[in-house]
Short mmCIF file of C-alpha atoms and ligand atoms in Angstrom, two decimals:
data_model
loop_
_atom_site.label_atom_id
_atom_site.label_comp_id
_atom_site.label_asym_id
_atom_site.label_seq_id
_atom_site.Cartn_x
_atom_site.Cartn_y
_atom_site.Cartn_z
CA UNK A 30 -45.64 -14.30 -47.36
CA UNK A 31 -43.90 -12.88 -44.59
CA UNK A 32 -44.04 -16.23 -42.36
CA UNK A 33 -43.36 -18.19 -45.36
CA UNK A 34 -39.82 -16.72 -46.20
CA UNK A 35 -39.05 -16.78 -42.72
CA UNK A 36 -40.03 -20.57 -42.54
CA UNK A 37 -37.73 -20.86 -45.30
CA UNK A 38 -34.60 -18.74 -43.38
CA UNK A 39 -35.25 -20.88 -40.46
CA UNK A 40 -34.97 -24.32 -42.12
CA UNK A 41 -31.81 -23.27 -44.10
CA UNK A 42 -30.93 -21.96 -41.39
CA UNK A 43 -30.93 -25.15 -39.64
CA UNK A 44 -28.87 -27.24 -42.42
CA UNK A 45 -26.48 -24.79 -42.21
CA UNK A 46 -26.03 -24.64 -39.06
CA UNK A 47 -23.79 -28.33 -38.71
CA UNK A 48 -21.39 -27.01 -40.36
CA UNK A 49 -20.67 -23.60 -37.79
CA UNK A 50 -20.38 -25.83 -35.05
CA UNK A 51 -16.23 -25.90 -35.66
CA UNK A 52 -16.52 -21.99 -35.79
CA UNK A 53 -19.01 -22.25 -32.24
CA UNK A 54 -15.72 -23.69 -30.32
CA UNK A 55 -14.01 -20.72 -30.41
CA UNK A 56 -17.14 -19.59 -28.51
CA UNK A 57 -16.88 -22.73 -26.07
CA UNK A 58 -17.33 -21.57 -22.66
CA UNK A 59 -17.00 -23.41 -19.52
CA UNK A 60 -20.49 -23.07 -17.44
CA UNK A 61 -20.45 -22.26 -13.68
CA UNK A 62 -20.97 -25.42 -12.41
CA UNK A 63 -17.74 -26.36 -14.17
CA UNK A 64 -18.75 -29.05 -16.45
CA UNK A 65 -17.34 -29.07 -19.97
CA UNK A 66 -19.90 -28.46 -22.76
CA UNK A 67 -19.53 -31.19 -25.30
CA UNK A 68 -20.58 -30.32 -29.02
CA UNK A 69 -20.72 -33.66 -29.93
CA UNK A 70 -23.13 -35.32 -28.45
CA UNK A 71 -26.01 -33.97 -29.28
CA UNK A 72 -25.65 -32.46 -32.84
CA UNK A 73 -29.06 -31.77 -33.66
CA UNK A 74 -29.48 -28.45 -31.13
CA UNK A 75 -27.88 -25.59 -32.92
CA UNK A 76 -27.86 -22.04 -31.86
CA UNK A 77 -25.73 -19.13 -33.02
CA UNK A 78 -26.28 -14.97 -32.33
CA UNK A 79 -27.43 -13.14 -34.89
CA UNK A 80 -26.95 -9.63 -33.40
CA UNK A 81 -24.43 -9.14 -31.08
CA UNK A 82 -23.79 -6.15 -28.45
CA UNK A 83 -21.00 -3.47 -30.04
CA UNK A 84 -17.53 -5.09 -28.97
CA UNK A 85 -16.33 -2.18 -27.25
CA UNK A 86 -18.90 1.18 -25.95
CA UNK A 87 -18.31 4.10 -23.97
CA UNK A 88 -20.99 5.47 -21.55
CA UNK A 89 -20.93 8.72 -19.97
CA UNK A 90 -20.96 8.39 -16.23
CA UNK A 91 -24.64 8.68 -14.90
CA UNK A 92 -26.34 7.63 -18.30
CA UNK A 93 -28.34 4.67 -19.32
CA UNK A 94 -26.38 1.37 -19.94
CA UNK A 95 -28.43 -0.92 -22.36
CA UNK A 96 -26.71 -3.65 -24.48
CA UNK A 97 -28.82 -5.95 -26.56
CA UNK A 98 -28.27 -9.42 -27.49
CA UNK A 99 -30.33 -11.40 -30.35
CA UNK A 100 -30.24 -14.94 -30.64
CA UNK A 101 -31.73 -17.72 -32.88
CA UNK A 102 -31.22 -21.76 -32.20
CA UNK A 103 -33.29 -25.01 -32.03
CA UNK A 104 -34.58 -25.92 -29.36
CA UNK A 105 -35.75 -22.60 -28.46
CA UNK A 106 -33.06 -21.07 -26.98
CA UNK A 107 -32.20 -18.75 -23.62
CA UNK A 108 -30.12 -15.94 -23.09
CA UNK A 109 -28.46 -14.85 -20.05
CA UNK A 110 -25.75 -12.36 -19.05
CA UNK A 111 -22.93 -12.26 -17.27
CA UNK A 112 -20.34 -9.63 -15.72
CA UNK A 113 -16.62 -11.37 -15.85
CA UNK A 114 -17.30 -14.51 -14.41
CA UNK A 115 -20.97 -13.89 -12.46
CA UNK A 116 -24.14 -14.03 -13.91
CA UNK A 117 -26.27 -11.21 -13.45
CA UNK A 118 -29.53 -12.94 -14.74
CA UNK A 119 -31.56 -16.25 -14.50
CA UNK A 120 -33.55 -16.64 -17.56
CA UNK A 121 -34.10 -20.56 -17.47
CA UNK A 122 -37.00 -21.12 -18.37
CA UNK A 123 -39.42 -23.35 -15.98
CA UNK A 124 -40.39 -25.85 -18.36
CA UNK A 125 -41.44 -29.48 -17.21
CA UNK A 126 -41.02 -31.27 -20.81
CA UNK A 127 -37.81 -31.14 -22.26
CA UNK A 128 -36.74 -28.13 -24.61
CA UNK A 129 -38.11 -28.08 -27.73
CA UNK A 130 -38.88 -25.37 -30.18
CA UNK A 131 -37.22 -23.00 -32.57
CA UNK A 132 -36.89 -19.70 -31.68
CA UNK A 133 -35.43 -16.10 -32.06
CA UNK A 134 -34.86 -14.69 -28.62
CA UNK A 135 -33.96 -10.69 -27.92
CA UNK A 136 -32.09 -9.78 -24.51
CA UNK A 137 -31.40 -6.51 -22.84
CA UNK A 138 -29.51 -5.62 -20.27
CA UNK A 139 -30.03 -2.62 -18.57
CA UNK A 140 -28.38 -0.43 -16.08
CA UNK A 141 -29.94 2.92 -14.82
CA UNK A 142 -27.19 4.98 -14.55
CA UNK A 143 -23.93 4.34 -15.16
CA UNK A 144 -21.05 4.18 -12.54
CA UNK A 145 -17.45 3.23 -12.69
CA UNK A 146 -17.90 0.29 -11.06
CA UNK A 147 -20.39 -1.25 -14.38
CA UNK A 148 -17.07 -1.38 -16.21
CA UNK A 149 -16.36 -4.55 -17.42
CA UNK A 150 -16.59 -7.10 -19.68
CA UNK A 151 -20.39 -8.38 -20.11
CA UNK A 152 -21.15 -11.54 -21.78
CA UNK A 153 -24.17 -12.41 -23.78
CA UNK A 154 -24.65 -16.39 -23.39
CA UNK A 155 -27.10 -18.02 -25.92
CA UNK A 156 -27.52 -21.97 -25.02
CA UNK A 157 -29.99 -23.93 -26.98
CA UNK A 158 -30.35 -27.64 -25.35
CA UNK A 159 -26.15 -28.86 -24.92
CA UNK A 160 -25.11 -25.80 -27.42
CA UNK A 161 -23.85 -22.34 -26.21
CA UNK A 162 -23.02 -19.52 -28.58
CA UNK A 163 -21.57 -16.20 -27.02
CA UNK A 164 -20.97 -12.66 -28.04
CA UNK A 165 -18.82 -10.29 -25.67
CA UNK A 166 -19.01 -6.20 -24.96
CA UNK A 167 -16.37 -4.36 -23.26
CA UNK A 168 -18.18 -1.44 -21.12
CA UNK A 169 -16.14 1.62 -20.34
CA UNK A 170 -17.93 4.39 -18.26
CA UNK A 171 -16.72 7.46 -19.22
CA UNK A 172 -15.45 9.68 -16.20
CA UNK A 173 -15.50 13.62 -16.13
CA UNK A 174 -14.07 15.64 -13.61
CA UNK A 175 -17.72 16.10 -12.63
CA UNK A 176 -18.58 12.27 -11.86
CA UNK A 177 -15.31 11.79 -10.05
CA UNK A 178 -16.73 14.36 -7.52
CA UNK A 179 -19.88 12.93 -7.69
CA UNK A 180 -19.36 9.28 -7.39
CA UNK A 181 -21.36 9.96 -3.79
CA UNK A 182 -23.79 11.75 -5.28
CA UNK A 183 -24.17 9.00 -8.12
CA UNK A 184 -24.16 6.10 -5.80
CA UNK A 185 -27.19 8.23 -4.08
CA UNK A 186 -29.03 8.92 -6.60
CA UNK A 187 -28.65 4.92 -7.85
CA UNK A 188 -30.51 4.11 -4.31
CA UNK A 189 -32.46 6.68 -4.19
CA UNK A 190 -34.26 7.36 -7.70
CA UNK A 191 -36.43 3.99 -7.42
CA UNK A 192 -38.13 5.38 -11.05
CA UNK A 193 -37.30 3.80 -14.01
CA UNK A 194 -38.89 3.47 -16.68
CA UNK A 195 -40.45 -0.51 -17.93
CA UNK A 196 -37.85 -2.30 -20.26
CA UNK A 197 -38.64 -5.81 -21.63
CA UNK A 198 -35.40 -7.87 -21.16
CA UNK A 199 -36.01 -10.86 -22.22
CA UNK A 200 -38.50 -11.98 -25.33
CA UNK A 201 -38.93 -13.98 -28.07
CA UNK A 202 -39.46 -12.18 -31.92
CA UNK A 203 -40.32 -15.68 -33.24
CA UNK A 204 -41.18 -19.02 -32.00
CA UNK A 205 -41.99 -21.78 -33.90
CA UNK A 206 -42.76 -25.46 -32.52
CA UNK A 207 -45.27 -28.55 -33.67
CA UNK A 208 -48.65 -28.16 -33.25
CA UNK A 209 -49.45 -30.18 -29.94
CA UNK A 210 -46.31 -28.82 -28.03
CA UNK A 211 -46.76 -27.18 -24.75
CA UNK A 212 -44.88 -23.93 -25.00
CA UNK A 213 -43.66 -20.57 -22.99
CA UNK A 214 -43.22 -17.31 -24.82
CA UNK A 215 -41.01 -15.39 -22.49
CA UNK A 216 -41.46 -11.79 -21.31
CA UNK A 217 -39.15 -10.55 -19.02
CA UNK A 218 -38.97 -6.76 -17.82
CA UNK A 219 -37.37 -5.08 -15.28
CA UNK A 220 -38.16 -0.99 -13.74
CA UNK A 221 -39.60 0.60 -11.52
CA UNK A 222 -42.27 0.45 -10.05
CA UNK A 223 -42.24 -2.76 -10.89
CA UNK A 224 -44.09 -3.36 -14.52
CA UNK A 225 -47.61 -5.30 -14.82
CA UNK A 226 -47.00 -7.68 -17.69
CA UNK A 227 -50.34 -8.26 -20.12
CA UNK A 228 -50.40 -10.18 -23.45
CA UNK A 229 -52.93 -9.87 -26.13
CA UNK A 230 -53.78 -12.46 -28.76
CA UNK A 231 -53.51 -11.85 -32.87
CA UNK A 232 -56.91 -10.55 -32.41
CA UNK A 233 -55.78 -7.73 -29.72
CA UNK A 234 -57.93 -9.45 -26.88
CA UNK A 235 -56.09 -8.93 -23.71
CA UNK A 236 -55.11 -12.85 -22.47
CA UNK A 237 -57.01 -13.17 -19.39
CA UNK A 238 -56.02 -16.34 -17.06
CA UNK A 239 -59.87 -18.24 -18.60
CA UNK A 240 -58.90 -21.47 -19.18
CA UNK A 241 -55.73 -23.48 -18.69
CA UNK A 242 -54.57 -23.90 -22.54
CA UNK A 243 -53.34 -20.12 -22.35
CA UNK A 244 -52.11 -18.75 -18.99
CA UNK A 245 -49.96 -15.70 -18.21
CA UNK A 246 -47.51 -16.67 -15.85
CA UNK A 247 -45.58 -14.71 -12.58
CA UNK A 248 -42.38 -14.46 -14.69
CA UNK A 249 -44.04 -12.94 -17.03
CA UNK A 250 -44.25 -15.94 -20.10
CA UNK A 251 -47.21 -16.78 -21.38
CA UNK A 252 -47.61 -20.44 -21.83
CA UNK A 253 -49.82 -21.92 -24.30
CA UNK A 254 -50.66 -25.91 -23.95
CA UNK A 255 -51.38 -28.07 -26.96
CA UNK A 256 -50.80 -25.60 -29.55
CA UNK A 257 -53.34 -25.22 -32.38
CA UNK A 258 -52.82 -24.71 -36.16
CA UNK A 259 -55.28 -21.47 -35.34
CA UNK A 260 -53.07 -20.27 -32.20
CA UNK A 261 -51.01 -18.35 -35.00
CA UNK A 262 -49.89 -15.12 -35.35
CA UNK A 263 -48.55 -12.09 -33.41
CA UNK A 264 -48.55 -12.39 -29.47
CA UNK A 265 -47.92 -9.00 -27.85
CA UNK A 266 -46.41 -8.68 -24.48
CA UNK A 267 -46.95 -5.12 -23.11
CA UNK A 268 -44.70 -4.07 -19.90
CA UNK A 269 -46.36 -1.21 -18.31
CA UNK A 270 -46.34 0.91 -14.79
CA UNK A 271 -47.93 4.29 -13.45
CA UNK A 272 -45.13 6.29 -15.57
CA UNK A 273 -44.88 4.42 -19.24
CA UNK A 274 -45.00 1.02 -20.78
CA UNK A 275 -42.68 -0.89 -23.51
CA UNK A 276 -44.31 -3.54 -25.73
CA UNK A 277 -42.63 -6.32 -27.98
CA UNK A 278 -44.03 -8.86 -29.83
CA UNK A 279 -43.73 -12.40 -30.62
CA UNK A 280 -44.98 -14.53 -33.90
CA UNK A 281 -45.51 -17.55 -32.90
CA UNK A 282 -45.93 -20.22 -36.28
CA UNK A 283 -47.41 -23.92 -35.23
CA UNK A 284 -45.71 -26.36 -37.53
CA UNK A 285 -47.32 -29.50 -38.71
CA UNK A 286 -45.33 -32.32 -37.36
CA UNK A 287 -44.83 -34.64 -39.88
CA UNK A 288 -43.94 -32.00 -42.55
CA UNK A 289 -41.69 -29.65 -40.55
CA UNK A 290 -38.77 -31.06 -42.62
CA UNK A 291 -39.75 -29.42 -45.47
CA UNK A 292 -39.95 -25.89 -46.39
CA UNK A 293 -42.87 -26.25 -49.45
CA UNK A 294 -44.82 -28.46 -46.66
CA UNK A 295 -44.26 -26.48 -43.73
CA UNK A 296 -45.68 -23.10 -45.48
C1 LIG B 422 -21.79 17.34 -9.61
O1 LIG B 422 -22.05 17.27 -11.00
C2 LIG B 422 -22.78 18.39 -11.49
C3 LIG B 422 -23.04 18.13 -12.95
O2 LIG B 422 -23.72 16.92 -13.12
C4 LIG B 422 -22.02 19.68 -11.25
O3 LIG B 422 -22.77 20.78 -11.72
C5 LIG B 422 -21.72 19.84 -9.77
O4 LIG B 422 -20.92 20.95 -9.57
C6 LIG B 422 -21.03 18.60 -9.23
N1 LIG B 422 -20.93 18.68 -7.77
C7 LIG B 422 -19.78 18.61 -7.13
C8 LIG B 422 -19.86 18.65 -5.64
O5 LIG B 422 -18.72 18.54 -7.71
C1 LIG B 423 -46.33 -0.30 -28.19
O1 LIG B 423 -45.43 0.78 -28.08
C2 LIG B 423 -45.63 1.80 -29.06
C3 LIG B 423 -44.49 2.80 -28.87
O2 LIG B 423 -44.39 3.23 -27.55
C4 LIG B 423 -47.00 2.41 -28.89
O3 LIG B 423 -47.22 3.39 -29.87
C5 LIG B 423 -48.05 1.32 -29.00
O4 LIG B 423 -49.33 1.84 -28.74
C6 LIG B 423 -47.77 0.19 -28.02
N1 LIG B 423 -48.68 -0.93 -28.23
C7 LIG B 423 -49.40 -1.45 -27.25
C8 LIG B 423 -50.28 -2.60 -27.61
O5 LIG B 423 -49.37 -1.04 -26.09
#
């Protein structure tokens, strides 16, 4: 029932979505490499956020940073951050077929412990295929007389304290694609010592690299070949090291190819 109302989201979603490309230029950014994104050409990718970082927060100096980012588009699309002008992360997905896909994607971004020089303006990019959707948080790092003293101490401590705790960064809450498409659920995650990704199927059977339709990969994703009607349901990823372990999960729903246009045919 669940799956079937979200089916239903997704497609309206998706007719919708045309018509918030005019609103998506105000979001128009230019990428690195300098070339002008052009929302003309190819209308049919969409992508928009659906939960953006808060605008504006204040961390104390030496506490956690972590802003979140959600985003939902067609194809499938990827998330990546960036400080000012630099990007801090570099999610692209290693895919050798072109993108395909609807998905939701989640990003964090994380920063230990917070110093006056992670103020700033961080951006949130969401790019599905040609389109690019962005949602922007100004970071202000809250100083004490304390942390001015400290900044030493601080920067220390940031070199020092290698422990922090596993964080998934970068995941998908729902992917949906047509049944015979090669796909890559993403699971990113960052601490330290370094997390040991595992993913376990609906049934809760750890994925173990046995056969080459369903492989864990060294970012992290877990790629499925050839997707099956039966390959659905809930995919968890769980992020763990000696000291704790974070867990997300992805649903993934195979569509039927020749129906995905409609909602009644689709569920
Ligand atoms: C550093 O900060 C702590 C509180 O976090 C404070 O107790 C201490 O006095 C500070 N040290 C210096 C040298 O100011
Ligand atoms: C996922 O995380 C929750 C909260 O920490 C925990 O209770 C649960 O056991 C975890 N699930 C898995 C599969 O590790």
């Amino acid at each position: 029932m669940k799956v079937y109302a979200f089916v239903l989201l997704a497609l309206y979603l998706q007719a919708t979505e045309s018509r918030r490309l005019s609103d998506q230029m105000d979001n128009e950014i230019e990428r690195s490499n300098g070339n002008r994104i052009d929302f003309g050409k190819r209308v049919k990718d969409w992508v928009r956020i659906s939960e953006a970082p808060s605008p504006v927060i204040s961390y104390p100096a030496d506490s956690r940073i972590q802003l979140e980012c959600e985003a939902i588009g067609s194809p499938a699309p990827t998330i990546q951050w960036l400080k000012g002008n630099t990007f801090l992360t570099d999610n692209n997905l290693i895919d050798d077929v072109p993108p395909h896909g609807m998905a939701k994607i989640r990003a964090r971004l994380v920063i230990n412990s917070a110093l006056p020089i992670h103020e700033g303006t961080f951006t949130c990019v969401a790019e599905s295929g040609a389109q690019v959707a962005t949602a922007k948080s100004n970071v202000y790092v809250v100083r004490n007389e304390n942390s001015e003293r400290n900044i030493t101490e601080l920067l220390t401590k940031e070199l020092l304290e290698t422990r922090a705790k596993p964080t998934i960064v970068l995941f998908d809450t729902i992917y949906m694609d047509n049944i015979g498409s090669d796909i890559v659920l993403p699971c990113k995650a960052v601490g330290n010592p370094r997390p040991n990704i595992m993913w376990f199927d609906p049934t809760d059977n750890r994925i173990r690299a046995s056969n080459d339709r369903v492989t864990v990969l060294p970012d992290g994703g877990l790629r499925i070949r050839n997707i099956h009607w039966s390959d659905m349901g809930k995919y968890v990823c769980v992020a763990m090291n000696a000291d704790s372990q974070d867990n997300i999960s992805t649903f993934l729903y195979p569509m039927r190819k020749s129906k995905a246009s409609s909602p009644t045919d689709a569920a």
